[in-house]
Amino acid sequence: VDARTTAALVAWFARARRAMPWRPSVGWARDPYAALVSEAMLQQTQVSRVMDYFPRFMARFPDVRALAAADEPAVLAQWAGLGYYRRARHLHAAAKAIVERFDARVPYDPADLRTLPGIGRYTAGAMASIVFDRPEPAVDGNVVRVLLRLHGKDLDPAAKPTLDWTWARAGELVRAASAAGEGHASAWNEGLMDLGATICLPAPAQPRCEACPLKDLCIARRENTAARIPRPKAAARVKKLYAAVLLITDRQGRLLFERRGDQGLWAGLNQPPTLESPEPPSDEALQTFARVKGGTLPLHACGTFEHALTHRRLSVTVYRCAAAPCRGKHRTGQWHARETAATLGLSSMHRRALEIEPSGG
Ligand code: ADE
């Protein structure tokens, strides 16, 4: 049965495979560095968003040596807007480690891959199988869903025993695929991903079972349970947060930016001074913040918007004010023309904040 299952999906994948800039147009041989970059970007992020970022990133850092030699702000600037910035720092550190420890060649052994920063079991398995055609499983949320449905198992998708079962089963299946010939381990694993993304859709969408290459083998389809497997996870708690973004403008019309700390939300990115708080800040707190950052009163409110992150809902208010006269450099920040702000590495939230206020201020 496993051989039939894998053969059916591999045949489907050869036909229906989605075109992506990191996928070669023929065969399965691909640049391991490009795969590393794309897998890092694809963690927690939709393929459609990665499509924009990947080619620009590759143009700027075309190989592992180029990335290893870059400085961190340049890497973050290319990542700006994609979110989960720790991925970018990890990728950068991984490139350095590959140059230092692996002579600038991306390793193919999953155990070696897992010694690299940011590479866990999933990414190691994806790299080893998709790039190097090794019979290694790579289980993410999509694969859990597909395999639970295929076997008709209504288990908690986040529970450890479910994940243990899924990894074990995925391992058996990728070995069955691999036995059928060269390229099949790769096509099976990537085919599972495409099946999960285009056919075996997660709730609230309905799975498109009629179009599925595994429909005759799928227990959930036979039992008509595909739409309720996997059972919903407990909703993640979403924290409410307030952010006041301060656009401090100097005499030349430049804005003040500063770099965020190395920890927490948007670590290492640049931003106009931003006050974050669990409650709306008082006027007094805002004014003190503005003065500390080198602004003068009064503050003008320019607008408010809601911005959603995975675990936070932000209510953002944008203020502007004039800079206090000061000679020379700013103590903590840097002045930049609004037009060059895009090159600094800003979060999506701060990009939106800058759009609120038309230039000229
Ligand atoms: N998500 C993560 N890696 C992927 C890949 N190689 N193809 C499609 N979706 C993915």
mmCIF file of C-alpha atoms and ligand atoms in Angstrom:
data_model
loop_
_atom_site.group_PDB
_atom_site.id
_atom_site.type_symbol
_atom_site.label_atom_id
_atom_site.label_comp_id
_atom_site.label_asym_id
_atom_site.label_seq_id
_atom_site.Cartn_x
_atom_site.Cartn_y
_atom_site.Cartn_z
ATOM 1 C CA VAL A 1 0.000 0.000 0.000
ATOM 2 C CA ASP A 2 2.804 2.433 0.843
ATOM 3 C CA ALA A 3 4.368 1.919 -2.570
ATOM 4 C CA ARG A 4 1.016 2.634 -4.239
ATOM 5 C CA THR A 5 0.451 5.691 -2.086
ATOM 6 C CA THR A 6 3.835 7.206 -2.787
ATOM 7 C CA ALA A 7 3.718 6.363 -6.494
ATOM 8 C CA ALA A 8 0.312 8.049 -6.851
ATOM 9 C CA LEU A 9 1.443 11.226 -5.155
ATOM 10 C CA VAL A 10 4.780 11.384 -6.963
ATOM 11 C CA ALA A 11 2.976 11.021 -10.304
ATOM 12 C CA TRP A 12 0.550 13.770 -9.326
ATOM 13 C CA PHE A 13 3.394 16.023 -8.174
ATOM 14 C CA ALA A 14 5.205 15.607 -11.482
ATOM 15 C CA ARG A 15 2.085 17.055 -13.149
ATOM 16 C CA ALA A 16 0.663 19.495 -10.646
ATOM 17 C CA ARG A 17 3.735 20.817 -8.886
ATOM 18 C CA ARG A 18 3.513 24.519 -8.226
ATOM 19 C CA ALA A 19 6.112 26.734 -9.846
ATOM 20 C CA MET A 20 8.258 28.541 -7.302
ATOM 21 C CA PRO A 21 11.439 30.524 -7.858
ATOM 22 C CA TRP A 22 13.453 28.131 -5.672
ATOM 23 C CA ARG A 23 12.223 25.062 -7.523
ATOM 24 C CA PRO A 24 14.161 24.063 -10.644
ATOM 25 C CA SER A 25 11.996 23.919 -13.744
ATOM 26 C CA VAL A 26 13.306 20.488 -14.726
ATOM 27 C CA GLY A 27 14.548 17.588 -12.629
ATOM 28 C CA TRP A 28 15.048 17.879 -8.925
ATOM 29 C CA ALA A 29 18.672 19.006 -8.620
ATOM 30 C CA ARG A 30 18.638 22.325 -6.900
ATOM 31 C CA ASP A 31 20.968 24.782 -5.294
ATOM 32 C CA PRO A 32 21.187 23.788 -1.613
ATOM 33 C CA TYR A 33 21.829 27.363 -0.563
ATOM 34 C CA ALA A 34 18.692 28.562 -2.331
ATOM 35 C CA ALA A 35 16.775 25.780 -0.605
ATOM 36 C CA LEU A 36 18.154 26.849 2.752
ATOM 37 C CA VAL A 37 17.044 30.431 2.156
ATOM 38 C CA SER A 38 13.600 29.419 0.923
ATOM 39 C CA GLU A 39 13.007 26.967 3.783
ATOM 40 C CA ALA A 40 13.965 29.653 6.296
ATOM 41 C CA MET A 41 11.548 32.101 4.678
ATOM 42 C CA LEU A 42 8.761 29.533 4.421
ATOM 43 C CA GLN A 43 8.675 28.807 8.140
ATOM 44 C CA GLN A 44 5.410 30.319 9.398
ATOM 45 C CA THR A 45 5.037 32.263 6.178
ATOM 46 C CA GLN A 46 2.878 31.770 3.118
ATOM 47 C CA VAL A 47 4.453 30.780 -0.169
ATOM 48 C CA SER A 48 2.904 33.827 -1.877
ATOM 49 C CA ARG A 49 4.743 36.236 0.429
ATOM 50 C CA VAL A 50 8.021 34.394 0.098
ATOM 51 C CA MET A 51 7.742 34.689 -3.693
ATOM 52 C CA ASP A 52 8.428 38.429 -3.388
ATOM 53 C CA TYR A 53 11.266 38.230 -0.933
ATOM 54 C CA PHE A 54 13.216 35.228 -2.167
ATOM 55 C CA PRO A 55 14.441 36.611 -5.529
ATOM 56 C CA ARG A 56 15.520 39.902 -3.972
ATOM 57 C CA PHE A 57 17.357 38.124 -1.193
ATOM 58 C CA MET A 58 19.117 35.847 -3.663
ATOM 59 C CA ALA A 59 20.083 38.794 -5.870
ATOM 60 C CA ARG A 60 21.618 40.547 -2.888
ATOM 61 C CA PHE A 61 23.244 37.429 -1.341
ATOM 62 C CA PRO A 62 23.702 34.997 -4.246
ATOM 63 C CA ASP A 63 25.664 32.331 -2.387
ATOM 64 C CA VAL A 64 26.565 31.162 1.069
ATOM 65 C CA ARG A 65 29.827 33.121 1.119
ATOM 66 C CA ALA A 66 28.080 36.344 0.196
ATOM 67 C CA LEU A 67 25.594 35.893 3.014
ATOM 68 C CA ALA A 68 28.277 34.912 5.521
ATOM 69 C CA ALA A 69 30.280 38.030 4.643
ATOM 70 C CA ALA A 70 27.314 40.414 4.981
ATOM 71 C CA ASP A 71 26.723 42.458 8.094
ATOM 72 C CA GLU A 72 23.604 41.857 10.093
ATOM 73 C CA PRO A 73 21.769 45.114 9.348
ATOM 74 C CA ALA A 74 22.063 44.380 5.626
ATOM 75 C CA VAL A 75 20.565 40.929 6.133
ATOM 76 C CA LEU A 76 17.747 42.259 8.294
ATOM 77 C CA ALA A 77 17.035 44.977 5.754
ATOM 78 C CA GLN A 78 16.391 42.298 3.115
ATOM 79 C CA TRP A 79 14.144 40.420 5.531
ATOM 80 C CA ALA A 80 12.229 43.483 6.677
ATOM 81 C CA GLY A 81 8.489 42.935 6.397
ATOM 82 C CA LEU A 82 8.626 39.122 6.372
ATOM 83 C CA GLY A 83 8.363 38.830 10.147
ATOM 84 C CA TYR A 84 9.940 36.408 12.622
ATOM 85 C CA TYR A 85 13.281 38.132 12.321
ATOM 86 C CA ARG A 86 15.056 35.511 14.376
ATOM 87 C CA ARG A 87 14.948 33.387 11.228
ATOM 88 C CA ALA A 88 17.108 35.931 9.410
ATOM 89 C CA ARG A 89 19.678 36.037 12.191
ATOM 90 C CA HIS A 90 19.749 32.255 12.313
ATOM 91 C CA LEU A 91 20.126 31.985 8.561
ATOM 92 C CA HIS A 92 22.986 34.470 8.672
ATOM 93 C CA ALA A 93 24.674 32.525 11.488
ATOM 94 C CA ALA A 94 24.088 29.277 9.591
ATOM 95 C CA ALA A 95 25.816 30.713 6.513
ATOM 96 C CA LYS A 96 28.832 31.662 8.617
ATOM 97 C CA ALA A 97 28.921 28.192 10.176
ATOM 98 C CA ILE A 98 28.702 26.556 6.743
ATOM 99 C CA VAL A 99 31.656 28.599 5.510
ATOM 100 C CA GLU A 100 33.697 27.910 8.628
ATOM 101 C CA ARG A 101 32.884 24.299 9.341
ATOM 102 C CA PHE A 102 31.772 22.860 5.987
ATOM 103 C CA ASP A 103 34.004 24.688 3.526
ATOM 104 C CA ALA A 104 31.033 26.730 2.244
ATOM 105 C CA ARG A 105 29.112 23.614 1.191
ATOM 106 C CA VAL A 106 25.661 23.041 2.658
ATOM 107 C CA PRO A 107 25.800 19.654 4.402
ATOM 108 C CA TYR A 108 23.419 16.906 3.308
ATOM 109 C CA ASP A 109 23.484 14.766 6.406
ATOM 110 C CA PRO A 110 20.530 15.610 8.679
ATOM 111 C CA ALA A 111 22.742 15.303 11.775
ATOM 112 C CA ASP A 112 25.171 17.872 10.303
ATOM 113 C CA LEU A 113 22.320 20.107 9.185
ATOM 114 C CA ARG A 114 20.919 20.100 12.699
ATOM 115 C CA THR A 115 24.148 21.519 14.102
ATOM 116 C CA LEU A 116 23.386 24.736 12.195
ATOM 117 C CA PRO A 117 21.584 27.614 13.926
ATOM 118 C CA GLY A 118 17.839 27.671 13.276
ATOM 119 C CA ILE A 119 17.735 24.242 11.668
ATOM 120 C CA GLY A 120 15.507 21.808 13.524
ATOM 121 C CA ARG A 121 14.173 18.412 12.698
ATOM 122 C CA TYR A 122 11.763 19.669 10.040
ATOM 123 C CA THR A 123 14.225 21.847 8.100
ATOM 124 C CA ALA A 124 16.968 19.217 8.309
ATOM 125 C CA GLY A 125 14.558 16.629 6.919
ATOM 126 C CA ALA A 126 13.304 18.982 4.211
ATOM 127 C CA MET A 127 16.831 19.865 3.094
ATOM 128 C CA ALA A 128 18.098 16.285 3.193
ATOM 129 C CA SER A 129 15.118 14.949 1.249
ATOM 130 C CA ILE A 130 14.105 17.731 -1.111
ATOM 131 C CA VAL A 131 17.607 18.850 -2.033
ATOM 132 C CA PHE A 132 19.657 15.714 -1.605
ATOM 133 C CA ASP A 133 16.928 13.094 -2.211
ATOM 134 C CA ARG A 134 17.690 11.300 1.019
ATOM 135 C CA PRO A 135 14.877 9.173 2.525
ATOM 136 C CA GLU A 136 14.303 11.502 5.490
ATOM 137 C CA PRO A 137 10.881 12.618 6.753
ATOM 138 C CA ALA A 138 10.000 16.318 7.078
ATOM 139 C CA VAL A 139 6.865 16.866 9.107
ATOM 140 C CA ASP A 140 5.164 20.225 9.429
ATOM 141 C CA GLY A 141 1.551 21.094 10.195
ATOM 142 C CA ASN A 142 0.467 20.316 6.635
ATOM 143 C CA VAL A 143 2.022 16.884 6.683
ATOM 144 C CA VAL A 144 0.396 16.101 10.034
ATOM 145 C CA ARG A 145 -2.994 16.982 8.579
ATOM 146 C CA VAL A 146 -2.519 14.979 5.381
ATOM 147 C CA LEU A 147 -1.281 11.869 7.171
ATOM 148 C CA LEU A 148 -3.963 11.983 9.878
ATOM 149 C CA ARG A 149 -6.629 12.161 7.189
ATOM 150 C CA LEU A 150 -5.039 9.504 5.025
ATOM 151 C CA HIS A 151 -5.154 7.128 8.009
ATOM 152 C CA GLY A 152 -8.484 8.381 9.341
ATOM 153 C CA LYS A 153 -7.013 9.297 12.712
ATOM 154 C CA ASP A 154 -8.915 11.883 14.722
ATOM 155 C CA LEU A 155 -6.046 12.734 17.088
ATOM 156 C CA ASP A 156 -4.979 16.004 18.675
ATOM 157 C CA PRO A 157 -2.560 17.356 16.029
ATOM 158 C CA ALA A 158 -0.412 19.124 18.643
ATOM 159 C CA ALA A 159 -0.037 16.215 21.090
ATOM 160 C CA LYS A 160 3.334 14.527 21.410
ATOM 161 C CA PRO A 161 2.072 10.981 20.673
ATOM 162 C CA THR A 162 0.426 12.280 17.479
ATOM 163 C CA LEU A 163 3.654 13.913 16.362
ATOM 164 C CA ASP A 164 5.663 10.816 17.224
ATOM 165 C CA TRP A 165 3.281 8.691 15.178
ATOM 166 C CA THR A 166 3.372 11.147 12.266
ATOM 167 C CA TRP A 167 7.170 11.308 12.156
ATOM 168 C CA ALA A 168 7.425 7.531 12.257
ATOM 169 C CA ARG A 169 4.820 7.089 9.542
ATOM 170 C CA ALA A 170 6.357 9.841 7.403
ATOM 171 C CA GLY A 171 9.680 8.024 7.708
ATOM 172 C CA GLU A 172 8.183 4.748 6.481
ATOM 173 C CA LEU A 173 6.493 6.469 3.580
ATOM 174 C CA VAL A 174 9.520 8.429 2.410
ATOM 175 C CA ARG A 175 11.568 5.222 2.499
ATOM 176 C CA ALA A 176 8.894 3.513 0.423
ATOM 177 C CA ALA A 177 8.994 6.404 -2.019
ATOM 178 C CA SER A 178 12.761 6.378 -2.198
ATOM 179 C CA ALA A 179 12.810 2.663 -3.048
ATOM 180 C CA ALA A 180 10.990 3.460 -6.293
ATOM 181 C CA GLY A 181 13.908 5.374 -7.709
ATOM 182 C CA GLU A 182 15.986 8.482 -7.920
ATOM 183 C CA GLY A 183 14.180 11.705 -7.124
ATOM 184 C CA HIS A 184 11.229 10.034 -5.459
ATOM 185 C CA ALA A 185 12.109 10.835 -1.841
ATOM 186 C CA SER A 186 12.355 14.463 -2.866
ATOM 187 C CA ALA A 187 9.144 14.449 -4.918
ATOM 188 C CA TRP A 188 7.178 12.599 -2.241
ATOM 189 C CA ASN A 189 8.055 15.056 0.529
ATOM 190 C CA GLU A 190 7.532 18.139 -1.575
ATOM 191 C CA GLY A 191 4.433 16.577 -3.086
ATOM 192 C CA LEU A 192 2.978 16.154 0.417
ATOM 193 C CA MET A 193 3.534 19.863 0.969
ATOM 194 C CA ASP A 194 1.817 20.816 -2.260
ATOM 195 C CA LEU A 195 -1.034 18.416 -1.596
ATOM 196 C CA GLY A 196 -1.569 20.015 1.804
ATOM 197 C CA ALA A 197 -1.446 23.495 0.303
ATOM 198 C CA THR A 198 -3.700 22.966 -2.722
ATOM 199 C CA ILE A 199 -5.952 19.902 -2.160
ATOM 200 C CA CYS A 200 -5.931 18.617 1.387
ATOM 201 C CA LEU A 201 -6.824 22.061 2.692
ATOM 202 C CA PRO A 202 -7.099 22.961 6.371
ATOM 203 C CA ALA A 203 -10.326 24.169 7.982
ATOM 204 C CA PRO A 204 -12.110 26.471 7.543
ATOM 205 C CA ALA A 205 -11.608 25.607 3.858
ATOM 206 C CA GLN A 206 -13.023 22.295 2.654
ATOM 207 C CA PRO A 207 -10.598 19.630 1.448
ATOM 208 C CA ARG A 208 -10.920 19.099 -2.325
ATOM 209 C CA CYS A 209 -11.117 15.315 -2.130
ATOM 210 C CA GLU A 210 -12.434 14.877 -5.673
ATOM 211 C CA ALA A 211 -9.176 16.244 -7.068
ATOM 212 C CA CYS A 212 -6.937 14.240 -4.742
ATOM 213 C CA PRO A 213 -4.491 11.701 -6.161
ATOM 214 C CA LEU A 214 -4.812 9.687 -2.923
ATOM 215 C CA LYS A 215 -8.600 9.684 -2.781
ATOM 216 C CA ASP A 216 -8.950 5.923 -3.235
ATOM 217 C CA LEU A 217 -6.442 5.276 -0.469
ATOM 218 C CA CYS A 218 -7.705 7.829 2.038
ATOM 219 C CA ILE A 219 -9.571 6.518 5.085
ATOM 220 C CA ALA A 220 -10.977 9.906 6.104
ATOM 221 C CA ARG A 221 -12.509 10.268 2.654
ATOM 222 C CA ARG A 222 -14.045 6.802 2.834
ATOM 223 C CA GLU A 223 -15.439 7.567 6.293
ATOM 224 C CA ASN A 224 -16.371 11.121 5.343
ATOM 225 C CA THR A 225 -14.357 12.641 8.194
ATOM 226 C CA ALA A 226 -11.769 14.634 6.243
ATOM 227 C CA ALA A 227 -13.409 17.966 7.026
ATOM 228 C CA ARG A 228 -13.188 17.446 10.777
ATOM 229 C CA ILE A 229 -9.691 15.935 10.915
ATOM 230 C CA PRO A 230 -7.574 17.250 12.486
ATOM 231 C CA ARG A 231 -9.693 18.506 15.338
ATOM 232 C CA PRO A 232 -9.159 22.234 15.982
ATOM 233 C CA LYS A 233 -6.291 23.238 18.255
ATOM 234 C CA ALA A 234 -7.015 25.333 21.305
ATOM 235 C CA ALA A 235 -6.911 28.935 20.096
ATOM 236 C CA ALA A 236 -3.640 30.706 20.854
ATOM 237 C CA ARG A 237 -4.015 33.529 23.313
ATOM 238 C CA VAL A 238 -3.696 36.879 21.621
ATOM 239 C CA LYS A 239 -2.317 39.755 23.646
ATOM 240 C CA LYS A 240 -3.529 43.287 23.137
ATOM 241 C CA LEU A 241 -0.762 45.854 22.888
ATOM 242 C CA TYR A 242 -0.643 49.592 22.278
ATOM 243 C CA ALA A 243 2.109 51.213 20.266
ATOM 244 C CA ALA A 244 2.713 54.937 19.900
ATOM 245 C CA VAL A 245 4.977 55.645 16.927
ATOM 246 C CA LEU A 246 6.692 59.001 17.079
ATOM 247 C CA LEU A 247 7.769 60.720 13.876
ATOM 248 C CA ILE A 248 10.294 63.288 14.996
ATOM 249 C CA THR A 249 11.214 65.592 12.141
ATOM 250 C CA ASP A 250 14.306 67.786 12.070
ATOM 251 C CA ARG A 251 14.813 71.076 10.224
ATOM 252 C CA GLN A 252 15.808 69.266 7.029
ATOM 253 C CA GLY A 253 12.685 67.159 7.090
ATOM 254 C CA ARG A 254 14.504 64.025 8.125
ATOM 255 C CA LEU A 255 13.030 61.519 10.549
ATOM 256 C CA LEU A 256 14.608 59.977 13.594
ATOM 257 C CA PHE A 257 15.150 56.206 13.559
ATOM 258 C CA GLU A 258 16.660 53.928 16.159
ATOM 259 C CA ARG A 259 17.594 50.289 16.311
ATOM 260 C CA ARG A 260 15.591 47.943 18.475
ATOM 261 C CA GLY A 261 17.299 45.725 21.025
ATOM 262 C CA ASP A 262 18.471 42.212 20.330
ATOM 263 C CA GLN A 263 15.604 40.509 22.119
ATOM 264 C CA GLY A 264 11.886 40.293 21.713
ATOM 265 C CA LEU A 265 9.537 41.646 19.115
ATOM 266 C CA TRP A 266 11.221 42.954 15.914
ATOM 267 C CA ALA A 267 14.655 42.376 17.427
ATOM 268 C CA GLY A 268 17.391 44.274 15.606
ATOM 269 C CA LEU A 269 15.114 46.147 13.227
ATOM 270 C CA ASN A 270 15.004 49.917 12.862
ATOM 271 C CA GLN A 271 12.032 52.069 13.726
ATOM 272 C CA PRO A 272 10.931 55.576 14.563
ATOM 273 C CA PRO A 273 10.876 55.798 18.380
ATOM 274 C CA THR A 274 7.988 53.614 19.539
ATOM 275 C CA LEU A 275 6.392 53.336 22.949
ATOM 276 C CA GLU A 276 4.741 49.981 23.596
ATOM 277 C CA SER A 277 2.411 49.370 26.518
ATOM 278 C CA PRO A 278 -0.333 46.952 27.580
ATOM 279 C CA GLU A 279 -2.691 49.915 28.198
ATOM 280 C CA PRO A 280 -3.084 53.102 26.149
ATOM 281 C CA PRO A 281 -0.327 55.459 27.327
ATOM 282 C CA SER A 282 -1.307 58.613 29.217
ATOM 283 C CA ASP A 283 -0.625 61.985 27.612
ATOM 284 C CA GLU A 284 2.021 62.530 30.208
ATOM 285 C CA ALA A 285 3.790 59.276 29.385
ATOM 286 C CA LEU A 286 3.713 60.172 25.693
ATOM 287 C CA GLN A 287 5.115 63.638 26.291
ATOM 288 C CA THR A 288 7.885 62.337 28.487
ATOM 289 C CA PHE A 289 8.732 59.749 25.856
ATOM 290 C CA ALA A 290 8.853 62.416 23.145
ATOM 291 C CA ARG A 291 11.160 64.645 25.193
ATOM 292 C CA VAL A 292 13.489 61.784 26.086
ATOM 293 C CA LYS A 293 13.805 60.940 22.403
ATOM 294 C CA GLY A 294 14.688 64.517 21.496
ATOM 295 C CA GLY A 295 11.299 65.765 20.294
ATOM 296 C CA THR A 296 9.477 68.932 21.283
ATOM 297 C CA LEU A 297 5.856 69.494 22.246
ATOM 298 C CA PRO A 298 3.163 69.671 21.071
ATOM 299 C CA LEU A 299 2.565 66.216 19.690
ATOM 300 C CA HIS A 300 0.174 65.898 16.777
ATOM 301 C CA ALA A 301 -1.812 62.688 16.403
ATOM 302 C CA CYS A 302 -1.800 61.649 12.727
ATOM 303 C CA GLY A 303 -3.892 58.508 12.799
ATOM 304 C CA THR A 304 -4.520 55.087 14.275
ATOM 305 C CA PHE A 305 -4.649 51.590 12.825
ATOM 306 C CA GLU A 306 -4.924 48.010 14.017
ATOM 307 C CA HIS A 307 -2.080 45.654 13.191
ATOM 308 C CA ALA A 308 -2.276 41.898 13.761
ATOM 309 C CA LEU A 309 0.683 39.677 14.618
ATOM 310 C CA THR A 310 0.453 35.987 15.399
ATOM 311 C CA HIS A 311 0.213 36.377 19.166
ATOM 312 C CA ARG A 312 -0.534 40.062 19.474
ATOM 313 C CA ARG A 313 -3.052 42.558 18.353
ATOM 314 C CA LEU A 314 -1.564 46.005 18.168
ATOM 315 C CA SER A 315 -3.413 49.262 18.288
ATOM 316 C CA VAL A 316 -1.017 51.743 16.724
ATOM 317 C CA THR A 317 -1.203 55.523 16.967
ATOM 318 C CA VAL A 318 1.158 57.684 14.958
ATOM 319 C CA TYR A 319 2.280 61.057 16.304
ATOM 320 C CA ARG A 320 4.528 63.668 14.876
ATOM 321 C CA CYS A 321 6.510 66.470 16.438
ATOM 322 C CA ALA A 322 9.491 68.656 15.694
ATOM 323 C CA ALA A 323 12.978 67.799 16.835
ATOM 324 C CA ALA A 324 14.563 69.796 19.616
ATOM 325 C CA PRO A 325 17.407 71.836 18.168
ATOM 326 C CA CYS A 326 20.543 69.778 18.511
ATOM 327 C CA ARG A 327 23.942 69.929 16.992
ATOM 328 C CA GLY A 328 25.750 66.908 15.641
ATOM 329 C CA LYS A 329 24.626 63.360 16.093
ATOM 330 C CA HIS A 330 21.600 62.156 17.976
ATOM 331 C CA ARG A 331 22.362 60.279 21.202
ATOM 332 C CA THR A 332 20.576 57.040 20.359
ATOM 333 C CA GLY A 333 19.243 57.338 16.853
ATOM 334 C CA GLN A 334 19.997 58.401 13.328
ATOM 335 C CA TRP A 335 18.346 60.881 11.020
ATOM 336 C CA HIS A 336 17.186 59.587 7.676
ATOM 337 C CA ALA A 337 15.262 61.068 4.804
ATOM 338 C CA ARG A 338 11.857 59.489 4.504
ATOM 339 C CA GLU A 339 12.734 58.132 1.050
ATOM 340 C CA THR A 340 15.664 56.117 2.392
ATOM 341 C CA ALA A 341 13.640 54.647 5.260
ATOM 342 C CA ALA A 342 12.686 51.695 3.072
ATOM 343 C CA THR A 343 16.307 50.530 2.987
ATOM 344 C CA LEU A 344 16.670 50.527 6.757
ATOM 345 C CA GLY A 345 14.916 47.329 7.681
ATOM 346 C CA LEU A 346 11.548 48.260 9.151
ATOM 347 C CA SER A 347 8.775 45.980 10.331
ATOM 348 C CA SER A 348 5.539 45.904 8.340
ATOM 349 C CA MET A 349 3.896 47.746 11.194
ATOM 350 C CA HIS A 350 6.367 50.619 10.989
ATOM 351 C CA ARG A 351 6.054 50.773 7.226
ATOM 352 C CA ARG A 352 2.339 51.212 7.668
ATOM 353 C CA ALA A 353 2.955 53.877 10.291
ATOM 354 C CA LEU A 354 5.123 55.831 7.853
ATOM 355 C CA GLU A 355 2.416 55.665 5.222
ATOM 356 C CA ILE A 356 -0.109 57.250 7.563
ATOM 357 C CA GLU A 357 1.574 60.573 7.441
ATOM 358 C CA PRO A 358 2.116 62.158 4.071
ATOM 359 C CA SER A 359 5.630 63.470 3.460
ATOM 360 C CA GLY A 360 6.426 67.002 4.442
ATOM 361 C CA GLY A 361 4.820 66.428 7.841
HETATM 362 N N1 ADE B 1 6.842 24.901 2.614
HETATM 363 C C1 ADE B 1 8.057 24.717 3.149
HETATM 364 N N2 ADE B 1 8.901 24.208 2.266
HETATM 365 C C2 ADE B 1 8.207 24.063 1.124
HETATM 366 C C3 ADE B 1 8.515 23.575 -0.159
HETATM 367 N N3 ADE B 1 9.742 23.151 -0.430
HETATM 368 N N4 ADE B 1 7.532 23.557 -1.062
HETATM 369 C C4 ADE B 1 6.314 23.996 -0.762
HETATM 370 N N5 ADE B 1 5.954 24.466 0.403
HETATM 371 C C5 ADE B 1 6.892 24.499 1.356
#
